[in-house]
Amino acid sequence: MYADDETVRRILLDTGDTWAVVGLSDNRSRAAYGVAGVLQRFGKKIVPVHPKAGTVHGERGYASLADIPFPVDVVDVFVNSDLAGDVADEAVAAGAKAVWFQLGVIDEAAYERTRAAGLAMVMDRCPAIEIPRLADRA
């Protein structure tokens, strides 16, 4: 387990509502597309981050985290595990408050580095699963 329920709750409810979704494109068959839609329905502002930087769910995309011209609270990572560590490092450099690695995205060294930098971190979980679960317990 790479995050306790309190960390999950804090990121989802208290960390802020601007979520950069790395790997999000307009491909409706990808998990990132569906999860970003759930985040929006629960009041989060999503910021697509993808090399092609298209508009997704009505929000302008950016090619990288460094290209986003405003603060981001949470960086939600939908890339392969071998690329996720670099994204976590970019999130730290960009001043994010938290990093969330999606289901199946695991990099223990990145987890340790990110937490050591003072950011909250969740790994191998999905906010689209956790948000409704938290709402059901409220």
CSV table of C-alpha atoms in Angstrom, one decimal:
chain,number,residue,atom,x,y,z
A,1,MET,CA,0.0,0.0,0.0
A,2,TYR,CA,1.5,3.3,-1.1
A,3,ALA,CA,-0.8,5.7,0.6
A,4,ASP,CA,-3.1,5.5,3.6
A,5,ASP,CA,-6.7,6.5,3.4
A,6,GLU,CA,-5.9,9.8,5.2
A,7,THR,CA,-3.4,10.8,2.5
A,8,VAL,CA,-5.9,9.9,-0.2
A,9,ARG,CA,-8.6,11.9,1.6
A,10,ARG,CA,-6.3,14.9,2.1
A,11,ILE,CA,-5.3,15.0,-1.6
A,12,LEU,CA,-8.9,14.6,-2.9
A,13,LEU,CA,-10.6,17.0,-0.4
A,14,ASP,CA,-8.0,19.5,0.9
A,15,THR,CA,-5.0,19.8,-1.4
A,16,GLY,CA,-6.7,21.9,-4.1
A,17,ASP,CA,-8.8,21.6,-7.2
A,18,THR,CA,-6.4,22.1,-10.1
A,19,TRP,CA,-5.3,18.7,-11.4
A,20,ALA,CA,-2.7,18.3,-14.2
A,21,VAL,CA,-3.5,15.0,-15.9
A,22,VAL,CA,-0.3,13.8,-17.5
A,23,GLY,CA,-1.0,11.5,-20.5
A,24,LEU,CA,-4.5,12.9,-21.1
A,25,SER,CA,-5.5,13.2,-24.7
A,26,ASP,CA,-8.8,13.3,-26.6
A,27,ASN,CA,-8.7,9.5,-27.1
A,28,ARG,CA,-12.0,8.5,-25.4
A,29,SER,CA,-10.9,4.9,-25.1
A,30,ARG,CA,-8.0,5.7,-22.8
A,31,ALA,CA,-8.5,5.5,-19.0
A,32,ALA,CA,-7.1,9.0,-18.5
A,33,TYR,CA,-10.1,10.4,-20.5
A,34,GLY,CA,-12.7,8.8,-18.3
A,35,VAL,CA,-10.9,9.6,-15.1
A,36,ALA,CA,-10.5,13.2,-16.1
A,37,GLY,CA,-14.3,13.3,-16.7
A,38,VAL,CA,-14.9,12.0,-13.2
A,39,LEU,CA,-12.5,14.5,-11.7
A,40,GLN,CA,-14.5,17.3,-13.4
A,41,ARG,CA,-17.8,16.0,-12.2
A,42,PHE,CA,-16.5,16.2,-8.7
A,43,GLY,CA,-15.4,19.8,-9.1
A,44,LYS,CA,-11.8,19.5,-10.1
A,45,LYS,CA,-10.3,21.7,-12.8
A,46,ILE,CA,-8.4,19.4,-15.1
A,47,VAL,CA,-5.3,20.4,-17.1
A,48,PRO,CA,-4.5,18.0,-19.9
A,49,VAL,CA,-0.7,17.4,-20.3
A,50,HIS,CA,0.3,15.6,-23.4
A,51,PRO,CA,2.9,16.1,-26.1
A,52,LYS,CA,0.2,16.9,-28.6
A,53,ALA,CA,-1.4,19.4,-26.2
A,54,GLY,CA,-5.0,19.3,-27.4
A,55,THR,CA,-8.2,20.5,-25.8
A,56,VAL,CA,-9.8,17.7,-23.7
A,57,HIS,CA,-13.1,18.0,-21.8
A,58,GLY,CA,-13.2,21.7,-22.8
A,59,GLU,CA,-9.8,22.4,-21.1
A,60,ARG,CA,-6.7,23.6,-23.0
A,61,GLY,CA,-3.8,21.2,-23.0
A,62,TYR,CA,-0.1,21.8,-22.5
A,63,ALA,CA,2.8,19.8,-23.8
A,64,SER,CA,4.5,19.6,-20.4
A,65,LEU,CA,4.0,20.5,-16.8
A,66,ALA,CA,6.6,23.3,-17.3
A,67,ASP,CA,4.4,24.9,-20.0
A,68,ILE,CA,1.4,25.4,-17.6
A,69,PRO,CA,1.3,29.1,-16.8
A,70,PHE,CA,-0.6,28.8,-13.5
A,71,PRO,CA,-0.2,26.8,-10.3
A,72,VAL,CA,-1.2,23.1,-10.2
A,73,ASP,CA,-2.2,21.4,-7.0
A,74,VAL,CA,-2.1,17.8,-8.0
A,75,VAL,CA,-0.3,16.0,-10.8
A,76,ASP,CA,-2.2,12.8,-11.8
A,77,VAL,CA,0.2,10.5,-13.8
A,78,PHE,CA,-1.1,8.2,-16.6
A,79,VAL,CA,2.3,7.2,-18.1
A,80,ASN,CA,4.2,4.0,-18.0
A,81,SER,CA,6.1,3.3,-14.7
A,82,ASP,CA,9.5,3.8,-16.4
A,83,LEU,CA,8.5,7.4,-17.3
A,84,ALA,CA,6.6,8.2,-14.1
A,85,GLY,CA,9.7,9.1,-12.0
A,86,ASP,CA,10.6,11.9,-14.4
A,87,VAL,CA,7.1,13.2,-14.2
A,88,ALA,CA,7.2,13.2,-10.4
A,89,ASP,CA,10.4,15.1,-10.4
A,90,GLU,CA,8.8,17.7,-12.8
A,91,ALA,CA,5.9,18.0,-10.5
A,92,VAL,CA,8.2,18.8,-7.6
A,93,ALA,CA,10.0,21.4,-9.7
A,94,ALA,CA,6.7,22.9,-10.8
A,95,GLY,CA,5.6,23.5,-7.2
A,96,ALA,CA,2.7,20.9,-7.1
A,97,LYS,CA,1.4,20.0,-3.7
A,98,ALA,CA,0.8,16.3,-4.5
A,99,VAL,CA,1.5,13.6,-7.0
A,100,TRP,CA,-0.9,10.7,-7.8
A,101,PHE,CA,0.3,7.7,-9.8
A,102,GLN,CA,-2.6,5.8,-11.4
A,103,LEU,CA,-3.4,2.1,-11.0
A,104,GLY,CA,-0.4,0.1,-12.3
A,105,VAL,CA,2.0,3.0,-12.2
A,106,ILE,CA,4.7,2.1,-9.7
A,107,ASP,CA,8.1,3.7,-9.1
A,108,GLU,CA,9.1,3.2,-5.5
A,109,ALA,CA,12.2,5.5,-5.8
A,110,ALA,CA,10.0,8.3,-7.2
A,111,TYR,CA,7.6,7.8,-4.4
A,112,GLU,CA,10.4,8.2,-1.8
A,113,ARG,CA,11.9,11.2,-3.6
A,114,THR,CA,8.5,13.0,-3.9
A,115,ARG,CA,7.6,12.4,-0.3
A,116,ALA,CA,11.1,13.5,0.8
A,117,ALA,CA,10.5,16.8,-1.2
A,118,GLY,CA,7.4,17.4,1.0
A,119,LEU,CA,4.7,16.4,-1.4
A,120,ALA,CA,1.8,14.1,-0.6
A,121,MET,CA,1.9,11.0,-2.8
A,122,VAL,CA,-0.4,8.2,-3.8
A,123,MET,CA,0.7,5.4,-6.0
A,124,ASP,CA,-1.2,2.5,-7.7
A,125,ARG,CA,-4.6,3.9,-7.0
A,126,CYS,CA,-7.3,5.7,-9.0
A,127,PRO,CA,-9.0,8.9,-7.9
A,128,ALA,CA,-12.1,8.0,-9.9
A,129,ILE,CA,-12.5,5.0,-7.6
A,130,GLU,CA,-11.5,6.8,-4.4
A,131,ILE,CA,-13.7,10.0,-4.7
A,132,PRO,CA,-17.0,8.1,-4.7
A,133,ARG,CA,-15.8,5.8,-2.0
A,134,LEU,CA,-15.0,8.8,0.2
A,135,ALA,CA,-18.3,10.5,-0.6
A,136,ASP,CA,-20.1,7.3,0.4
A,137,ARG,CA,-18.4,7.4,3.8
A,138,ALA,CA,-19.2,11.1,4.4
